[in-house]
Amino acid sequence: MENRVLTPKEEGILRSIGTAFTAQPGQPIYLKGDLADRIYYVLKGRVRVFENLYSGRELTLDVVEAGRIFGESAFVIGNTRPTCVQAVNEASLLSFRPGDALPYFKSMPQLALHFLQLCSGTMDHLTARMEAQCLLDRYGKVAAYILDETAFDSVEKGTAGGVLPYTHEELAMSLGLNRSTVTQVLKGFEENRWLESGYRSIKVLDRQALTEVVERQKDR
């Protein structure tokens, strides 16, 4: 998302009814099967939504950045968490109970609408991620993710100028791939002059070439 959906006033409401905390890289926020009693809003940083497969592999479903929500299963009373969530980097979060937000949804219809937009955005992200997992190999997954995250210039996300402010480790964690695999893929892209890696940054040099990598695999 290029801009935050919630206004500063609406974020202020969440601060007043919620609990603010900081999660360190790799720290679990919740696990599959936990009681779903709170919704989370990302103020800063990124968290990864993933599933543990029977094979022992982790399948990354989504990476949620600042300005988005996760844990929407808490909107249904008695639900349990269908997935696991952990911090990718240092993340500042707000958690709140749906019931505490209900009075504001009633008095501020625009706030309720914005939450529906955030939920819709989550579905769009999940659809794109599942498509990548099913159709793309490691080269396609890395290319698709970089293209998606740098689609808009965002000072907040640090993506201005087509720069993805990730380390290889953070990119690997976001995609559920091994760090060595991601480094190998990025090295190949660099040799083709499609991108340039720096300290905690990956800069896109040729979006068209990366797009063609993804589209060729989708057309197979």
GROMACS .gro file of C-alpha atoms in nm:
model
  220
    1MET     CA    1   0.000   0.000   0.000
    2GLU     CA    2   0.133   0.340  -0.090
    3ASN     CA    3  -0.037   0.534   0.187
    4ARG     CA    4  -0.190   0.447   0.522
    5VAL     CA    5  -0.563   0.387   0.508
    6LEU     CA    6  -0.628   0.504   0.865
    7THR     CA    7  -0.607   0.876   0.934
    8PRO     CA    8  -0.392   1.012   1.221
    9LYS     CA    9  -0.714   1.065   1.420
   10GLU     CA   10  -0.817   0.703   1.364
   11GLU     CA   11  -0.472   0.580   1.464
   12GLY     CA   12  -0.510   0.790   1.777
   13ILE     CA   13  -0.831   0.605   1.862
   14LEU     CA   14  -0.651   0.273   1.834
   15ARG     CA   15  -0.378   0.403   2.063
   16SER     CA   16  -0.639   0.505   2.319
   17ILE     CA   17  -0.812   0.165   2.327
   18GLY     CA   18  -0.513  -0.059   2.256
   19THR     CA   19  -0.179  -0.168   2.396
   20ALA     CA   20   0.143  -0.059   2.229
   21PHE     CA   21   0.446  -0.287   2.228
   22THR     CA   22   0.763  -0.362   2.035
   23ALA     CA   23   0.850  -0.703   1.888
   24GLN     CA   24   1.210  -0.794   1.811
   25PRO     CA   25   1.319  -0.968   1.487
   26GLY     CA   26   1.202  -1.330   1.487
   27GLN     CA   27   0.980  -1.283   1.795
   28PRO     CA   28   0.646  -1.468   1.772
   29ILE     CA   29   0.334  -1.252   1.798
   30TYR     CA   30   0.101  -1.551   1.815
   31LEU     CA   31   0.095  -1.916   1.708
   32LYS     CA   32  -0.157  -2.125   1.518
   33GLY     CA   33  -0.425  -2.247   1.757
   34ASP     CA   34  -0.394  -1.957   2.001
   35LEU     CA   35  -0.716  -1.788   2.106
   36ALA     CA   36  -0.800  -1.506   1.863
   37ASP     CA   37  -0.900  -1.228   2.100
   38ARG     CA   38  -0.705  -0.927   1.972
   39ILE     CA   39  -0.644  -0.747   1.644
   40TYR     CA   40  -0.307  -0.593   1.563
   41TYR     CA   41  -0.211  -0.274   1.382
   42VAL     CA   42   0.144  -0.220   1.256
   43LEU     CA   43   0.284   0.122   1.339
   44LYS     CA   44   0.638   0.054   1.219
   45GLY     CA   45   0.830  -0.243   1.082
   46ARG     CA   46   0.707  -0.570   0.930
   47VAL     CA   47   0.565  -0.901   1.047
   48ARG     CA   48   0.539  -1.231   0.863
   49VAL     CA   49   0.225  -1.445   0.847
   50PHE     CA   50   0.314  -1.809   0.788
   51GLU     CA   51   0.200  -2.170   0.810
   52ASN     CA   52   0.400  -2.469   0.932
   53LEU     CA   53   0.360  -2.750   0.679
   54TYR     CA   54   0.361  -3.120   0.764
   55SER     CA   55   0.694  -3.149   0.581
   56GLY     CA   56   0.847  -2.915   0.839
   57ARG     CA   57   0.880  -2.630   0.589
   58GLU     CA   58   0.736  -2.286   0.663
   59LEU     CA   59   0.507  -2.135   0.400
   60THR     CA   60   0.500  -1.754   0.408
   61LEU     CA   61   0.147  -1.631   0.333
   62ASP     CA   62   0.194  -1.257   0.371
   63VAL     CA   63   0.427  -0.988   0.501
   64VAL     CA   64   0.237  -0.711   0.677
   65GLU     CA   65   0.399  -0.369   0.688
   66ALA     CA   66   0.325  -0.040   0.863
   67GLY     CA   67  -0.030   0.088   0.817
   68ARG     CA   68  -0.190  -0.255   0.788
   69ILE     CA   69  -0.372  -0.484   1.032
   70PHE     CA   70  -0.351  -0.857   1.100
   71GLY     CA   71  -0.527  -1.101   1.327
   72GLU     CA   72  -0.868  -1.031   1.174
   73SER     CA   73  -0.991  -1.372   1.292
   74ALA     CA   74  -1.055  -1.200   1.626
   75PHE     CA   75  -1.362  -1.037   1.474
   76VAL     CA   76  -1.538  -1.374   1.526
   77ILE     CA   77  -1.589  -1.458   1.895
   78GLY     CA   78  -1.425  -1.782   2.002
   79ASN     CA   79  -1.203  -1.817   1.696
   80THR     CA   80  -0.852  -1.955   1.717
   81ARG     CA   81  -0.556  -1.838   1.510
   82PRO     CA   82  -0.534  -2.014   1.171
   83THR     CA   83  -0.171  -1.910   1.115
   84CYS     CA   84   0.147  -1.803   1.294
   85VAL     CA   85   0.287  -1.449   1.297
   86GLN     CA   86   0.638  -1.331   1.386
   87ALA     CA   87   0.830  -1.004   1.352
   88VAL     CA   88   1.061  -0.972   1.050
   89ASN     CA   89   1.248  -0.671   1.189
   90GLU     CA   90   1.189  -0.455   1.495
   91ALA     CA   91   0.817  -0.386   1.478
   92SER     CA   92   0.605  -0.137   1.672
   93LEU     CA   93   0.254  -0.273   1.714
   94LEU     CA   94  -0.082  -0.189   1.866
   95SER     CA   95  -0.319  -0.463   1.984
   96PHE     CA   96  -0.683  -0.409   2.075
   97ARG     CA   97  -1.000  -0.606   2.140
   98PRO     CA   98  -1.269  -0.582   1.868
   99GLY     CA   99  -1.533  -0.502   2.129
  100ASP     CA  100  -1.342  -0.192   2.237
  101ALA     CA  101  -1.350  -0.061   1.880
  102LEU     CA  102  -1.720  -0.130   1.825
  103PRO     CA  103  -1.849   0.200   1.977
  104TYR     CA  104  -1.620   0.393   1.743
  105PHE     CA  105  -1.735   0.190   1.441
  106LYS     CA  106  -2.092   0.293   1.527
  107SER     CA  107  -2.017   0.662   1.579
  108MET     CA  108  -1.757   0.690   1.299
  109PRO     CA  109  -1.878   0.500   0.989
  110GLN     CA  110  -1.567   0.614   0.803
  111LEU     CA  111  -1.350   0.422   1.051
  112ALA     CA  112  -1.553   0.106   0.991
  113LEU     CA  113  -1.518   0.157   0.616
  114HIS     CA  114  -1.142   0.195   0.649
  115PHE     CA  115  -1.123  -0.133   0.839
  116LEU     CA  116  -1.315  -0.303   0.560
  117GLN     CA  117  -1.065  -0.158   0.313
  118LEU     CA  118  -0.777  -0.293   0.522
  119CYS     CA  119  -0.937  -0.638   0.531
  120SER     CA  120  -0.991  -0.625   0.155
  121GLY     CA  121  -0.626  -0.529   0.110
  122THR     CA  122  -0.524  -0.831   0.315
  123MET     CA  123  -0.721  -1.058   0.082
  124ASP     CA  124  -0.552  -0.902  -0.221
  125HIS     CA  125  -0.210  -0.957  -0.064
  126LEU     CA  126  -0.291  -1.317   0.023
  127THR     CA  127  -0.413  -1.387  -0.331
  128ALA     CA  128  -0.091  -1.248  -0.479
  129ARG     CA  129   0.126  -1.443  -0.234
  130MET     CA  130  -0.054  -1.773  -0.295
  131GLU     CA  131  -0.028  -1.722  -0.670
  132ALA     CA  132   0.347  -1.672  -0.632
  133GLN     CA  133   0.385  -1.980  -0.410
  134CYS     CA  134   0.194  -2.202  -0.655
  135LEU     CA  135   0.324  -2.077  -0.988
  136LEU     CA  136   0.675  -1.942  -0.935
  137ASP     CA  137   1.016  -2.092  -0.864
  138ARG     CA  138   1.272  -1.921  -0.640
  139TYR     CA  139   1.370  -1.671  -0.911
  140GLY     CA  140   1.009  -1.578  -0.977
  141LYS     CA  141   0.926  -1.551  -0.607
  142VAL     CA  142   1.215  -1.316  -0.537
  143ALA     CA  143   1.144  -1.105  -0.845
  144ALA     CA  144   0.769  -1.085  -0.775
  145TYR     CA  145   0.820  -0.987  -0.413
  146ILE     CA  146   1.073  -0.714  -0.493
  147LEU     CA  147   0.850  -0.575  -0.768
  148ASP     CA  148   0.546  -0.574  -0.540
  149GLU     CA  149   0.719  -0.405  -0.249
  150THR     CA  150   0.878  -0.133  -0.468
  151ALA     CA  151   0.570  -0.069  -0.681
  152PHE     CA  152   0.520   0.271  -0.512
  153ASP     CA  153   0.767   0.525  -0.379
  154SER     CA  154   0.706   0.534  -0.005
  155VAL     CA  155   0.926   0.730   0.233
  156GLU     CA  156   0.768   0.545   0.526
  157LYS     CA  157   0.854   0.203   0.384
  158GLY     CA  158   1.189   0.325   0.253
  159THR     CA  159   1.108   0.222  -0.105
  160ALA     CA  160   1.163   0.559  -0.272
  161GLY     CA  161   1.357   0.525  -0.595
  162GLY     CA  162   1.284   0.155  -0.631
  163VAL     CA  163   1.488   0.060  -0.324
  164LEU     CA  164   1.384  -0.229  -0.101
  165PRO     CA  165   1.538  -0.166   0.247
  166TYR     CA  166   1.592  -0.536   0.328
  167THR     CA  167   1.891  -0.749   0.415
  168HIS     CA  168   1.922  -1.085   0.242
  169GLU     CA  169   1.817  -1.246   0.570
  170GLU     CA  170   1.502  -1.033   0.596
  171LEU     CA  171   1.409  -1.107   0.235
  172ALA     CA  172   1.464  -1.480   0.294
  173MET     CA  173   1.247  -1.471   0.607
  174SER     CA  174   0.973  -1.281   0.423
  175LEU     CA  175   0.966  -1.538   0.144
  176GLY     CA  176   1.018  -1.849   0.355
  177LEU     CA  177   1.335  -1.934   0.159
  178ASN     CA  178   1.687  -2.014   0.274
  179ARG     CA  179   1.920  -1.716   0.298
  180SER     CA  180   2.174  -1.887   0.070
  181THR     CA  181   1.902  -1.941  -0.192
  182VAL     CA  182   1.801  -1.575  -0.185
  183THR     CA  183   2.165  -1.462  -0.207
  184GLN     CA  184   2.220  -1.688  -0.509
  185VAL     CA  185   1.912  -1.550  -0.685
  186LEU     CA  186   2.007  -1.189  -0.613
  187LYS     CA  187   2.361  -1.251  -0.737
  188GLY     CA  188   2.221  -1.376  -1.067
  189PHE     CA  189   1.997  -1.071  -1.100
  190GLU     CA  190   2.294  -0.844  -1.023
  191GLU     CA  191   2.507  -1.011  -1.289
  192ASN     CA  192   2.232  -0.932  -1.539
  193ARG     CA  193   2.226  -0.572  -1.409
  194TRP     CA  194   1.860  -0.602  -1.314
  195LEU     CA  195   1.923  -0.486  -0.959
  196GLU     CA  196   2.197  -0.367  -0.727
  197SER     CA  197   2.254  -0.483  -0.369
  198GLY     CA  198   2.399  -0.258  -0.100
  199TYR     CA  199   2.406  -0.241   0.277
  200ARG     CA  200   2.052  -0.328   0.387
  201SER     CA  201   1.919  -0.233   0.044
  202ILE     CA  202   1.822  -0.386  -0.289
  203LYS     CA  203   1.775  -0.137  -0.571
  204VAL     CA  204   1.576  -0.223  -0.882
  205LEU     CA  205   1.755  -0.122  -1.201
  206ASP     CA  206   1.541  -0.297  -1.463
  207ARG     CA  207   1.175  -0.352  -1.365
  208GLN     CA  208   1.086  -0.478  -1.711
  209ALA     CA  209   1.340  -0.760  -1.697
  210LEU     CA  210   1.221  -0.871  -1.352
  211THR     CA  211   0.860  -0.851  -1.468
  212GLU     CA  212   0.941  -1.076  -1.764
  213VAL     CA  213   1.092  -1.335  -1.526
  214VAL     CA  214   0.761  -1.349  -1.340
  215GLU     CA  215   0.535  -1.342  -1.646
  216ARG     CA  216   0.726  -1.618  -1.827
  217GLN     CA  217   0.672  -1.850  -1.532
  218LYS     CA  218   0.303  -1.766  -1.504
  219ASP     CA  219   0.254  -1.848  -1.872
  220ARG     CA  220   0.410  -2.196  -1.846
   0.00000   0.00000   0.00000
